[in-house]
Amino acid sequence: MLNTKGMRFPIDVILVCIRWYAAYPLSCRHLEEMMEERGVSVDHSTISRWASPITATPVRPAVRRSILKLDTPMR
């Protein structure tokens, strides 16, 4: 569960930002503008700090190997 102790914003605002960030192809700056339109002044770096621990997933070794193969020439 998300620890909200000492957070400046209500949990509803935090969860909405995290949900939109994870569900749609939006940047933190887009979310900042969307929240500003709704009357909530929040910085894009704050949204990034909220979303990073939740949306970060470890890269599987098989995926990592395929990424390394992309560095080789295609010839």
Short mmCIF file of N, CA, C and O in Angstrom, two decimals:
data_model
loop_
_atom_site.label_atom_id
_atom_site.label_comp_id
_atom_site.label_asym_id
_atom_site.label_seq_id
_atom_site.Cartn_x
_atom_site.Cartn_y
_atom_site.Cartn_z
N MET A 1 0.84 -1.19 0.00
CA MET A 1 0.00 0.00 0.00
C MET A 1 0.87 1.24 0.00
O MET A 1 2.00 1.22 0.47
N LEU A 2 0.35 2.29 -0.50
CA LEU A 2 1.07 3.54 -0.62
C LEU A 2 1.10 4.26 0.73
O LEU A 2 0.06 4.47 1.35
N ASN A 3 2.28 4.62 1.19
CA ASN A 3 2.43 5.34 2.45
C ASN A 3 2.20 6.82 2.19
O ASN A 3 2.95 7.46 1.47
N THR A 4 1.16 7.38 2.79
CA THR A 4 0.81 8.78 2.54
C THR A 4 1.18 9.69 3.71
O THR A 4 0.81 10.86 3.71
N LYS A 5 1.90 9.17 4.66
CA LYS A 5 2.28 9.99 5.81
C LYS A 5 3.22 11.10 5.37
O LYS A 5 4.22 10.87 4.70
N GLY A 6 2.87 12.32 5.70
CA GLY A 6 3.70 13.47 5.38
C GLY A 6 3.53 13.99 3.97
O GLY A 6 4.27 14.87 3.53
N MET A 7 2.57 13.47 3.23
CA MET A 7 2.34 13.96 1.87
C MET A 7 1.47 15.20 1.90
O MET A 7 0.56 15.32 2.71
N ARG A 8 1.74 16.10 0.98
CA ARG A 8 1.05 17.37 0.93
C ARG A 8 -0.33 17.27 0.29
O ARG A 8 -1.24 18.01 0.62
N PHE A 9 -0.48 16.33 -0.65
CA PHE A 9 -1.71 16.20 -1.41
C PHE A 9 -2.56 15.06 -0.88
O PHE A 9 -2.06 14.08 -0.34
N PRO A 10 -3.89 15.16 -1.05
CA PRO A 10 -4.78 14.06 -0.65
C PRO A 10 -4.49 12.80 -1.46
O PRO A 10 -4.04 12.87 -2.61
N ILE A 11 -4.79 11.67 -0.88
CA ILE A 11 -4.52 10.39 -1.53
C ILE A 11 -5.29 10.28 -2.84
O ILE A 11 -4.81 9.66 -3.79
N ASP A 12 -6.47 10.88 -2.94
CA ASP A 12 -7.25 10.82 -4.17
C ASP A 12 -6.50 11.46 -5.34
O ASP A 12 -6.50 10.94 -6.45
N VAL A 13 -5.87 12.60 -5.10
CA VAL A 13 -5.12 13.29 -6.15
C VAL A 13 -3.93 12.43 -6.58
O VAL A 13 -3.66 12.28 -7.77
N ILE A 14 -3.24 11.85 -5.63
CA ILE A 14 -2.07 11.02 -5.93
C ILE A 14 -2.48 9.81 -6.76
O ILE A 14 -1.85 9.50 -7.77
N LEU A 15 -3.54 9.14 -6.35
CA LEU A 15 -3.97 7.94 -7.05
C LEU A 15 -4.48 8.23 -8.45
O LEU A 15 -4.27 7.45 -9.38
N VAL A 16 -5.16 9.36 -8.64
CA VAL A 16 -5.62 9.74 -9.98
C VAL A 16 -4.43 9.97 -10.90
O VAL A 16 -4.41 9.49 -12.03
N CYS A 17 -3.43 10.68 -10.41
CA CYS A 17 -2.23 10.93 -11.24
C CYS A 17 -1.51 9.63 -11.58
O CYS A 17 -1.11 9.43 -12.74
N ILE A 18 -1.36 8.75 -10.62
CA ILE A 18 -0.68 7.49 -10.87
C ILE A 18 -1.47 6.63 -11.85
O ILE A 18 -0.91 6.04 -12.77
N ARG A 19 -2.78 6.62 -11.69
CA ARG A 19 -3.62 5.82 -12.60
C ARG A 19 -3.53 6.34 -14.02
O ARG A 19 -3.37 5.58 -14.97
N TRP A 20 -3.64 7.64 -14.21
CA TRP A 20 -3.56 8.22 -15.55
C TRP A 20 -2.18 8.00 -16.16
O TRP A 20 -2.06 7.75 -17.34
N TYR A 21 -1.14 8.13 -15.34
CA TYR A 21 0.22 7.95 -15.84
C TYR A 21 0.44 6.51 -16.30
O TYR A 21 1.09 6.27 -17.33
N ALA A 22 -0.10 5.56 -15.55
CA ALA A 22 0.11 4.15 -15.88
C ALA A 22 -0.82 3.67 -17.00
O ALA A 22 -0.43 2.83 -17.80
N ALA A 23 -2.02 4.22 -17.08
CA ALA A 23 -3.01 3.70 -18.02
C ALA A 23 -2.93 4.33 -19.40
O ALA A 23 -3.30 3.68 -20.39
N TYR A 24 -2.47 5.55 -19.49
CA TYR A 24 -2.48 6.28 -20.76
C TYR A 24 -1.08 6.78 -21.10
O TYR A 24 -0.28 7.01 -20.21
N PRO A 25 -0.80 6.99 -22.37
CA PRO A 25 0.53 7.48 -22.75
C PRO A 25 0.68 8.98 -22.50
O PRO A 25 0.77 9.79 -23.42
N LEU A 26 0.69 9.36 -21.24
CA LEU A 26 0.82 10.77 -20.84
C LEU A 26 2.15 10.99 -20.15
O LEU A 26 2.62 10.14 -19.40
N SER A 27 2.73 12.14 -20.40
CA SER A 27 3.94 12.50 -19.68
C SER A 27 3.56 13.18 -18.37
O SER A 27 2.40 13.56 -18.16
N CYS A 28 4.52 13.35 -17.51
CA CYS A 28 4.26 14.02 -16.23
C CYS A 28 3.90 15.48 -16.45
O CYS A 28 3.10 16.04 -15.70
N ARG A 29 4.44 16.08 -17.48
CA ARG A 29 4.09 17.48 -17.79
C ARG A 29 2.65 17.59 -18.28
O ARG A 29 1.96 18.55 -17.96
N HIS A 30 2.18 16.60 -19.06
CA HIS A 30 0.78 16.61 -19.46
C HIS A 30 -0.13 16.46 -18.25
O HIS A 30 -1.16 17.14 -18.15
N LEU A 31 0.24 15.59 -17.35
CA LEU A 31 -0.56 15.41 -16.13
C LEU A 31 -0.56 16.68 -15.28
O LEU A 31 -1.57 17.02 -14.68
N GLU A 32 0.57 17.36 -15.25
CA GLU A 32 0.64 18.63 -14.52
C GLU A 32 -0.38 19.62 -15.08
O GLU A 32 -1.11 20.27 -14.33
N GLU A 33 -0.45 19.72 -16.41
CA GLU A 33 -1.41 20.62 -17.04
C GLU A 33 -2.84 20.19 -16.78
O GLU A 33 -3.72 21.02 -16.54
N MET A 34 -3.10 18.88 -16.85
CA MET A 34 -4.45 18.37 -16.61
C MET A 34 -4.90 18.65 -15.18
O MET A 34 -6.06 19.03 -14.94
N MET A 35 -4.00 18.46 -14.23
CA MET A 35 -4.37 18.72 -12.83
C MET A 35 -4.56 20.22 -12.59
O MET A 35 -5.42 20.63 -11.80
N GLU A 36 -3.78 21.04 -13.29
CA GLU A 36 -3.93 22.50 -13.17
C GLU A 36 -5.30 22.93 -13.68
O GLU A 36 -5.93 23.82 -13.10
N GLU A 37 -5.78 22.31 -14.76
CA GLU A 37 -7.11 22.60 -15.27
C GLU A 37 -8.20 22.23 -14.27
O GLU A 37 -9.28 22.82 -14.28
N ARG A 38 -7.91 21.28 -13.42
CA ARG A 38 -8.88 20.83 -12.41
C ARG A 38 -8.71 21.55 -11.07
O ARG A 38 -9.34 21.20 -10.09
N GLY A 39 -7.80 22.52 -11.03
CA GLY A 39 -7.64 23.34 -9.83
C GLY A 39 -6.62 22.82 -8.83
O GLY A 39 -6.56 23.30 -7.71
N VAL A 40 -5.82 21.84 -9.23
CA VAL A 40 -4.80 21.29 -8.34
C VAL A 40 -3.44 21.67 -8.89
O VAL A 40 -3.08 21.29 -10.01
N SER A 41 -2.68 22.44 -8.14
CA SER A 41 -1.35 22.86 -8.58
C SER A 41 -0.31 21.86 -8.07
O SER A 41 0.01 21.84 -6.88
N VAL A 42 0.18 21.04 -8.98
CA VAL A 42 1.18 20.03 -8.64
C VAL A 42 2.26 20.05 -9.71
O VAL A 42 1.98 20.23 -10.89
N ASP A 43 3.51 19.90 -9.32
CA ASP A 43 4.63 19.95 -10.23
C ASP A 43 4.83 18.59 -10.90
O ASP A 43 4.52 17.54 -10.32
N HIS A 44 5.36 18.60 -12.12
CA HIS A 44 5.58 17.36 -12.84
C HIS A 44 6.60 16.45 -12.14
O HIS A 44 6.50 15.23 -12.20
N SER A 45 7.56 17.03 -11.45
CA SER A 45 8.54 16.20 -10.75
C SER A 45 7.91 15.48 -9.56
O SER A 45 8.31 14.36 -9.23
N THR A 46 6.91 16.09 -8.95
CA THR A 46 6.19 15.43 -7.86
C THR A 46 5.41 14.23 -8.39
O THR A 46 5.42 13.16 -7.79
N ILE A 47 4.76 14.40 -9.53
CA ILE A 47 4.02 13.29 -10.14
C ILE A 47 4.98 12.17 -10.51
O ILE A 47 4.68 10.99 -10.30
N SER A 48 6.14 12.53 -11.01
CA SER A 48 7.14 11.52 -11.35
C SER A 48 7.59 10.74 -10.12
O SER A 48 7.76 9.52 -10.17
N ARG A 49 7.77 11.43 -9.00
CA ARG A 49 8.15 10.74 -7.75
C ARG A 49 7.06 9.82 -7.26
O ARG A 49 7.34 8.77 -6.69
N TRP A 50 5.81 10.20 -7.46
CA TRP A 50 4.70 9.33 -7.05
C TRP A 50 4.64 8.09 -7.93
O TRP A 50 4.41 6.98 -7.45
N ALA A 51 4.82 8.27 -9.23
CA ALA A 51 4.61 7.18 -10.17
C ALA A 51 5.80 6.23 -10.30
O ALA A 51 5.61 5.06 -10.61
N SER A 52 7.00 6.70 -10.05
CA SER A 52 8.17 5.88 -10.31
C SER A 52 8.23 4.59 -9.48
O SER A 52 8.54 3.54 -10.04
N PRO A 53 7.95 4.59 -8.18
CA PRO A 53 8.04 3.30 -7.47
C PRO A 53 6.93 2.33 -7.85
O PRO A 53 7.10 1.12 -7.75
N ILE A 54 5.82 2.84 -8.31
CA ILE A 54 4.69 1.97 -8.60
C ILE A 54 4.76 1.44 -10.02
O ILE A 54 4.45 0.28 -10.29
N THR A 55 5.17 2.27 -10.96
CA THR A 55 5.20 1.84 -12.36
C THR A 55 6.51 1.19 -12.75
O THR A 55 6.60 0.61 -13.83
N ALA A 56 7.52 1.27 -11.92
CA ALA A 56 8.81 0.65 -12.25
C ALA A 56 8.69 -0.86 -12.11
O ALA A 56 8.24 -1.38 -11.09
N THR A 57 9.08 -1.56 -13.15
CA THR A 57 9.08 -3.02 -13.12
C THR A 57 10.47 -3.50 -13.50
O THR A 57 11.13 -2.92 -14.35
N PRO A 58 10.91 -4.56 -12.87
CA PRO A 58 12.24 -5.07 -13.22
C PRO A 58 12.24 -5.66 -14.63
O PRO A 58 11.26 -6.25 -15.07
N VAL A 59 13.34 -5.48 -15.32
CA VAL A 59 13.48 -6.02 -16.67
C VAL A 59 13.92 -7.47 -16.57
O VAL A 59 14.89 -7.78 -15.89
N ARG A 60 13.18 -8.34 -17.22
CA ARG A 60 13.51 -9.77 -17.18
C ARG A 60 14.81 -10.01 -17.94
O ARG A 60 15.13 -9.30 -18.89
N PRO A 61 15.57 -11.02 -17.54
CA PRO A 61 16.85 -11.29 -18.22
C PRO A 61 16.69 -11.55 -19.72
O PRO A 61 17.52 -11.13 -20.52
N ALA A 62 15.60 -12.22 -20.14
CA ALA A 62 15.40 -12.50 -21.56
C ALA A 62 15.19 -11.20 -22.34
O ALA A 62 15.69 -11.03 -23.45
N VAL A 63 14.47 -10.28 -21.77
CA VAL A 63 14.25 -8.99 -22.42
C VAL A 63 15.56 -8.21 -22.46
O VAL A 63 15.88 -7.58 -23.46
N ARG A 64 16.32 -8.27 -21.38
CA ARG A 64 17.59 -7.56 -21.33
C ARG A 64 18.52 -8.07 -22.44
O ARG A 64 19.21 -7.31 -23.10
N ARG A 65 18.55 -9.39 -22.65
CA ARG A 65 19.40 -9.96 -23.71
C ARG A 65 18.95 -9.47 -25.08
O ARG A 65 19.77 -9.15 -25.93
N SER A 66 17.65 -9.41 -25.31
CA SER A 66 17.17 -8.97 -26.62
C SER A 66 17.48 -7.48 -26.83
O SER A 66 17.73 -7.07 -27.96
N ILE A 67 17.48 -6.70 -25.78
CA ILE A 67 17.84 -5.29 -25.90
C ILE A 67 19.31 -5.17 -26.26
O ILE A 67 19.70 -4.35 -27.10
N LEU A 68 20.16 -5.99 -25.65
CA LEU A 68 21.59 -5.95 -25.96
C LEU A 68 21.86 -6.36 -27.40
O LEU A 68 22.77 -5.85 -28.04
N LYS A 69 21.06 -7.27 -27.95
CA LYS A 69 21.24 -7.68 -29.33
C LYS A 69 20.91 -6.56 -30.30
O LYS A 69 21.37 -6.57 -31.43
N LEU A 70 20.08 -5.62 -29.90
CA LEU A 70 19.72 -4.52 -30.78
C LEU A 70 20.88 -3.58 -31.03
O LEU A 70 20.86 -2.81 -32.00
N ASP A 71 21.91 -3.62 -30.20
CA ASP A 71 23.07 -2.77 -30.39
C ASP A 71 23.96 -3.22 -31.53
O ASP A 71 24.81 -2.48 -32.00
N THR A 72 23.80 -4.46 -31.99
CA THR A 72 24.64 -4.97 -33.07
C THR A 72 24.09 -4.48 -34.41
O THR A 72 22.91 -4.24 -34.54
N PRO A 73 24.94 -4.35 -35.41
CA PRO A 73 24.47 -3.92 -36.72
C PRO A 73 23.49 -4.90 -37.33
O PRO A 73 23.54 -6.10 -37.06
N MET A 74 22.60 -4.43 -38.18
CA MET A 74 21.57 -5.26 -38.78
C MET A 74 22.06 -5.98 -40.04
O MET A 74 21.31 -6.66 -40.69
N ARG A 75 23.29 -5.83 -40.45
CA ARG A 75 23.81 -6.45 -41.68
C ARG A 75 24.18 -7.88 -41.51
O ARG A 75 24.58 -8.43 -40.62
#
